[in-house]
Amino acid sequence: MLAIGLEGSANKLGVGLILHPPKGGTAQILANIRHTFVSPPGEGFLPKDTAKHHRTWVIRLVKQALIEARVSVDDVHCICYTKGPGMGAPLQSVAVSARMLSLLWDKELVAVNHCVGHIEMGREITGAQNPVVLYVSGGNTQVIAYASQRYRIFGEALDIAVGNCLDRFARTLNISNDPAPGYNIEQMAKSGKHLLDLPYTVKGMDCSFSGILASIDLLAAKLEKESAGWNDEITGEVITREDLCFSLQETIFAMLVEITERAMAHVGSNQVLIVGGVGCNERLQEMMGIMANARGGSVFATDERFCIDNGIMIAHAGLLAYRTGFATALDDSTCTQRFRTDEVFVKWRD
């Protein structure tokens, strides 16, 4: 069976085509195309501007994906789209596009949970069997494990997501949003040397990032105010913007590693799967690997093709559900900004 997936819950518009062999086996990725709305440095992406971007690009991406996959409309069995969670206006643009294609092509719709899409794509690409999942992105931070046909949330951010924390600090430093603010912070952090003292807020398997963001913003303001910089109290060396990026990364990633390890101990798992846009960060993967190795476990992660929001993950998760008999009626093909991971009945898993 073949499905097309449309993803547009934030600033990335993705279209993907995936084929599930009739007798099972590894899914075949036929096309995975993405176009990103990039806002100016120091600014975030507004819902109305992002939605306009998606409306402008969606048709040409669908056409390009069909050409790249070398398939026709007749070969497609269903149209999968992101129902939520995400930003309202961009989600609505993609939902309307999916409905239009459904009517035009006479194909069934499948509404997909964005978070479940990340998880299922990560499992498919890495081969992880039953891992604890760390889902980290601009809008979500969750520690998840599968049980009784649900992806159960064992821990999460109590305020802002980890990716949102990084993105907002990039705006504070007026760092470019191209290709992504979090990626640019990662590159700057590689040159950092001094680990500054920042708030560390972990509560069981939950965590909080608003306090650390407020604290690092104050340090950035201090750095900007004092043109010559200020000296480290211990080494006497000058503190730089790179040191701020390094300190922020090290602290928030340590928090994520701690809550993930606690979840692993709780459910008795020795596998960790990192998904979501922040999961591309090599330093996060490295720190998680150190923890997992100490426990005799292993870490699974993907590269930017599948970590960052994409259409192929929506197509894959949607096709898994479609093969069990699930479909979304046209009247029910809505979108929602709030759609928790554990609301989805995972019928395709035992």
Coordinates of C-alpha atoms in Angstrom, one line a residue, residues 1-346:
M1 CA 0.0 0.0 0.0
L2 CA 1.1 3.5 -0.7
A3 CA 0.4 6.7 1.2
I4 CA 1.1 10.4 0.8
G5 CA 1.7 12.4 4.0
L6 CA 1.4 16.2 4.5
E7 CA 3.1 17.8 7.6
G8 CA 2.8 21.5 8.4
S9 CA 2.4 21.9 12.2
A10 CA 5.1 24.5 12.5
N11 CA 7.4 26.3 10.1
K12 CA 8.3 23.3 8.0
L13 CA 6.1 22.0 5.2
G14 CA 6.8 18.4 4.3
V15 CA 5.4 16.0 1.8
G16 CA 6.3 12.3 1.7
L17 CA 5.4 9.2 -0.1
I18 CA 5.9 5.8 1.5
L19 CA 5.2 2.2 0.3
H20 CA 4.5 -0.7 2.7
P21 CA 5.2 -4.0 1.0
P22 CA 2.1 -6.3 0.8
K23 CA 3.8 -9.1 2.7
G24 CA 5.4 -6.9 5.4
G25 CA 9.1 -6.0 5.6
T26 CA 10.9 -2.7 5.5
A27 CA 8.9 0.3 4.4
Q28 CA 10.2 2.0 1.2
I29 CA 10.6 5.8 1.2
L30 CA 9.8 7.0 -2.3
A31 CA 9.9 10.8 -1.6
N32 CA 10.6 13.0 1.3
I33 CA 10.5 16.7 0.4
R34 CA 10.5 19.7 2.8
H35 CA 10.4 23.5 2.5
T36 CA 11.0 25.7 5.5
F37 CA 9.7 29.2 6.3
V38 CA 12.7 31.1 7.6
S39 CA 12.0 34.3 9.6
P40 CA 14.6 37.1 10.0
P41 CA 17.2 36.9 12.7
G42 CA 15.9 37.9 16.1
E43 CA 12.3 37.0 15.2
G44 CA 10.1 33.9 15.5
F45 CA 7.7 32.7 12.9
L46 CA 4.2 34.1 13.1
P47 CA 1.3 31.7 12.5
K48 CA -0.3 33.8 9.7
D49 CA 3.0 34.1 7.8
T50 CA 3.8 30.4 8.3
A51 CA 0.3 29.4 7.0
K52 CA 0.7 31.6 4.0
H53 CA 4.0 29.9 3.3
H54 CA 2.4 26.5 3.5
R55 CA -0.5 27.5 1.2
T56 CA 2.0 28.8 -1.3
W57 CA 4.2 25.8 -1.4
V58 CA 2.0 22.7 -0.8
I59 CA 0.8 22.1 -4.3
R60 CA 4.3 22.3 -5.9
L61 CA 5.7 20.0 -3.2
V62 CA 3.0 17.4 -3.8
K63 CA 3.7 17.5 -7.6
Q64 CA 7.4 17.3 -7.0
A65 CA 7.0 14.3 -4.6
L66 CA 4.9 12.4 -7.1
I67 CA 7.5 13.0 -9.8
E68 CA 10.4 12.0 -7.5
A69 CA 8.6 8.9 -6.4
R70 CA 7.7 8.0 -10.0
V71 CA 4.1 7.2 -9.1
S72 CA 0.7 8.5 -10.2
V73 CA -2.3 9.6 -8.2
D74 CA -4.0 6.2 -9.0
D75 CA -1.2 4.4 -7.1
V76 CA -2.0 6.3 -3.8
H77 CA -4.3 4.5 -1.4
C78 CA -4.8 7.3 1.2
I79 CA -3.9 10.9 2.1
C80 CA -2.4 11.4 5.6
Y81 CA -2.2 14.7 7.2
T82 CA -1.1 16.2 10.6
K83 CA -4.2 16.7 12.8
G84 CA -2.1 18.1 15.6
P85 CA -0.6 19.2 17.9
G86 CA 0.9 22.4 16.5
M87 CA 0.2 25.9 15.5
G88 CA -3.4 26.5 14.5
A89 CA -3.1 28.5 11.2
P90 CA -0.4 26.3 9.6
L91 CA -2.2 23.1 10.7
Q92 CA -5.4 24.5 9.1
S93 CA -3.6 25.2 5.8
V94 CA -2.4 21.6 5.6
A95 CA -5.8 20.1 6.6
V96 CA -7.5 22.2 3.9
S97 CA -5.0 21.0 1.4
A98 CA -5.5 17.4 2.4
R99 CA -9.2 17.7 2.1
M100 CA -8.9 19.3 -1.3
L101 CA -6.7 16.4 -2.6
S102 CA -9.1 13.8 -1.1
L103 CA -12.0 15.3 -3.0
L104 CA -9.9 15.8 -6.2
W105 CA -8.4 12.3 -6.2
D106 CA -11.3 10.5 -4.5
K107 CA -8.9 9.1 -1.8
E108 CA -9.6 8.4 1.9
L109 CA -8.1 10.7 4.5
V110 CA -6.2 9.7 7.6
A111 CA -5.6 12.2 10.4
V112 CA -2.3 11.6 12.2
N113 CA -0.9 12.6 15.6
H114 CA 2.3 14.5 15.0
C115 CA 4.1 13.0 18.0
V116 CA 3.1 9.4 17.1
G117 CA 4.4 10.1 13.6
H118 CA 7.8 11.0 15.0
I119 CA 7.9 7.8 17.1
E120 CA 6.8 5.4 14.4
M121 CA 9.2 6.9 11.9
G122 CA 12.1 6.6 14.4
R123 CA 11.2 3.0 15.1
E124 CA 11.1 2.2 11.4
I125 CA 14.4 3.8 10.6
T126 CA 16.4 2.7 13.6
G127 CA 14.9 -0.7 14.2
A128 CA 14.4 0.0 17.9
Q129 CA 12.0 -2.6 19.3
N130 CA 10.4 -1.2 22.5
P131 CA 12.5 1.8 23.6
V132 CA 11.9 4.6 26.0
V133 CA 11.3 7.6 23.7
L134 CA 12.7 11.0 24.3
Y135 CA 10.6 13.3 22.1
V136 CA 12.2 16.8 21.9
S137 CA 11.2 19.5 19.6
G138 CA 10.2 23.2 19.4
G139 CA 6.7 22.5 20.7
N140 CA 7.1 19.3 22.8
T141 CA 9.3 17.7 25.4
Q142 CA 8.1 14.2 26.5
V143 CA 9.5 11.0 27.9
I144 CA 7.4 8.2 26.5
A145 CA 7.1 4.4 26.7
Y146 CA 4.6 2.0 25.0
A147 CA 2.1 0.0 27.1
S148 CA -1.3 -1.5 26.3
Q149 CA -1.7 0.0 22.8
R150 CA -0.9 3.6 24.0
Y151 CA 2.2 5.7 24.0
R152 CA 2.3 6.6 27.7
I153 CA 3.8 9.9 28.8
F154 CA 6.0 9.4 31.8
G155 CA 7.5 12.8 32.0
E156 CA 7.3 16.2 30.2
A157 CA 8.1 19.9 30.2
L158 CA 5.9 21.7 32.7
D159 CA 6.2 25.0 30.8
I160 CA 8.0 25.6 27.5
A161 CA 9.5 22.9 25.3
V162 CA 13.3 22.5 25.1
G163 CA 13.4 23.5 21.4
N164 CA 11.4 26.6 22.2
C165 CA 13.9 27.5 24.9
L166 CA 16.8 27.2 22.4
D167 CA 14.9 29.1 19.7
R168 CA 14.1 31.9 22.0
F169 CA 17.6 32.2 23.2
A170 CA 18.8 32.4 19.6
R171 CA 16.5 35.4 19.2
T172 CA 18.1 36.9 22.3
L173 CA 21.5 36.6 20.7
N174 CA 20.1 37.7 17.3
I175 CA 21.4 34.4 15.7
S176 CA 20.3 33.5 12.2
N177 CA 17.2 31.2 11.8
D178 CA 18.8 29.6 8.7
P179 CA 18.9 26.6 8.6
A180 CA 17.6 26.5 12.2
P181 CA 18.3 28.5 15.3
G182 CA 18.9 25.4 17.4
Y183 CA 21.4 24.1 14.9
N184 CA 23.3 27.5 15.0
I185 CA 23.4 27.4 18.8
E186 CA 24.8 23.9 18.6
Q187 CA 27.6 25.1 16.3
M188 CA 28.4 28.0 18.6
A189 CA 28.4 25.8 21.7
K190 CA 31.2 23.7 20.2
S191 CA 33.5 26.7 20.7
G192 CA 32.4 27.3 24.3
K193 CA 34.8 26.5 27.2
H194 CA 33.2 27.8 30.4
L195 CA 30.2 26.1 32.1
L196 CA 28.2 28.8 33.8
D197 CA 25.9 28.2 36.7
L198 CA 22.3 28.0 35.5
P199 CA 19.0 26.8 37.1
Y200 CA 18.5 23.1 37.0
T201 CA 14.9 22.1 37.4
V202 CA 13.9 18.5 37.4
K203 CA 10.8 17.2 39.3
G204 CA 10.6 13.5 39.1
M205 CA 10.4 12.7 35.4
D206 CA 9.2 16.3 34.6
C207 CA 11.4 19.3 33.9
S208 CA 11.1 23.1 33.5
F209 CA 12.9 25.4 31.1
S210 CA 11.5 28.8 31.7
G211 CA 13.7 29.6 34.6
I212 CA 16.9 28.7 32.8
L213 CA 15.9 30.8 29.8
A214 CA 15.2 33.8 32.0
S215 CA 18.6 33.3 33.7
I216 CA 20.6 32.9 30.5
D217 CA 18.8 36.0 29.0
L218 CA 20.1 38.0 31.9
L219 CA 23.6 36.8 31.3
A220 CA 23.3 37.7 27.6
A221 CA 22.1 41.2 28.5
K222 CA 25.1 41.6 30.9
L223 CA 27.4 40.5 28.1
E224 CA 25.9 43.0 25.7
K225 CA 26.1 45.8 28.2
E226 CA 29.7 45.3 29.0
S227 CA 31.4 45.6 25.7
A228 CA 34.7 44.2 27.0
G229 CA 32.8 41.2 28.4
W230 CA 33.2 40.0 31.9
N231 CA 35.7 37.6 33.4
D232 CA 35.1 34.2 34.8
E233 CA 35.4 34.4 38.6
I234 CA 37.6 31.3 38.8
T235 CA 39.8 31.3 35.6
G236 CA 39.7 35.0 35.0
E237 CA 39.1 34.4 31.3
V238 CA 36.5 36.4 29.3
I239 CA 33.0 35.0 28.9
T240 CA 31.8 34.8 25.3
R241 CA 28.5 34.2 23.5
E242 CA 29.8 30.8 22.7
D243 CA 30.1 30.1 26.4
L244 CA 26.5 31.0 26.9
C245 CA 25.4 28.6 24.2
F246 CA 27.6 25.9 25.6
S247 CA 26.3 26.4 29.2
L248 CA 22.7 26.4 28.1
Q249 CA 23.1 23.2 26.0
E250 CA 25.0 21.3 28.7
T251 CA 22.5 22.1 31.4
I252 CA 19.3 21.4 29.6
F253 CA 20.6 18.2 28.0
A254 CA 21.8 17.0 31.4
M255 CA 18.2 17.5 32.6
L256 CA 16.9 15.5 29.6
V257 CA 19.3 12.7 30.2
E258 CA 18.3 12.5 33.9
I259 CA 14.6 12.2 33.3
T260 CA 15.2 9.7 30.5
E261 CA 17.3 7.5 32.7
R262 CA 14.7 7.6 35.4
A263 CA 12.1 6.4 32.9
M264 CA 14.3 3.6 31.7
A265 CA 14.7 2.4 35.3
H266 CA 11.0 2.7 35.9
V267 CA 9.9 0.6 32.8
G268 CA 12.9 -1.7 32.8
S269 CA 14.1 -0.8 29.3
N270 CA 17.7 -0.6 28.0
Q271 CA 16.9 1.3 24.8
V272 CA 16.5 5.0 24.2
L273 CA 15.0 6.4 21.0
I274 CA 15.5 10.2 20.4
V275 CA 13.0 11.8 18.1
G276 CA 12.0 15.4 17.2
G277 CA 14.0 18.3 15.8
V278 CA 16.2 18.7 18.8
G279 CA 17.1 15.0 18.5
C280 CA 19.5 16.0 15.6
N281 CA 21.8 17.6 18.1
E282 CA 25.0 15.5 18.3
R283 CA 25.9 16.7 21.8
L284 CA 22.5 15.4 23.1
Q285 CA 23.0 12.1 21.4
E286 CA 26.5 11.9 22.8
M287 CA 25.4 12.6 26.4
M288 CA 22.5 10.2 26.1
G289 CA 24.9 7.5 24.8
I290 CA 27.2 7.9 27.8
M291 CA 24.3 7.3 30.1
A292 CA 22.9 4.4 28.1
N293 CA 26.3 2.7 27.9
A294 CA 26.8 2.9 31.6
R295 CA 23.5 1.0 32.0
G296 CA 24.5 -1.5 29.4
G297 CA 21.9 -0.1 26.9
S298 CA 21.9 1.7 23.6
V299 CA 20.7 4.9 21.9
F300 CA 18.8 5.1 18.6
A301 CA 18.6 8.4 16.7
T302 CA 18.1 9.5 13.1
D303 CA 19.6 12.4 11.1
E304 CA 17.9 15.6 10.0
R305 CA 15.9 13.9 7.2
F306 CA 13.7 12.2 9.8
C307 CA 14.3 14.1 13.1
I308 CA 13.1 17.4 11.8
D309 CA 9.4 17.6 10.9
N310 CA 8.7 15.8 7.6
G311 CA 5.9 14.4 5.5
I312 CA 7.2 10.9 5.4
M313 CA 6.6 10.3 9.1
I314 CA 3.0 11.4 8.7
A315 CA 2.6 9.1 5.7
H316 CA 4.1 6.1 7.6
A317 CA 2.1 6.5 10.8
G318 CA -1.1 7.2 8.8
L319 CA -0.6 4.1 6.7
L320 CA 0.0 1.9 9.8
A321 CA -3.4 3.1 11.0
Y322 CA -5.1 2.8 7.6
R323 CA -4.0 -0.9 7.3
T324 CA -6.0 -1.6 10.5
G325 CA -9.1 -0.2 8.9
F326 CA -8.8 3.4 10.3
A327 CA -9.9 6.3 8.1
T328 CA -11.1 9.9 8.8
A329 CA -14.4 11.0 7.3
L330 CA -14.3 14.3 5.5
D331 CA -16.6 15.9 8.1
D332 CA -14.2 14.9 10.8
S333 CA -11.0 16.0 9.0
T334 CA -10.3 18.8 11.4
C335 CA -7.1 19.9 13.1
T336 CA -6.3 20.8 16.7
Q337 CA -3.5 22.6 18.5
R338 CA -3.8 20.2 21.5
F339 CA -3.6 16.5 20.7
R340 CA -1.7 14.5 23.3
T341 CA 0.4 11.5 22.4
D342 CA -1.4 9.2 24.8
E343 CA -4.8 10.0 23.2
V344 CA -4.1 7.8 20.2
F345 CA -5.1 4.1 20.2
V346 CA -2.2 2.3 18.7

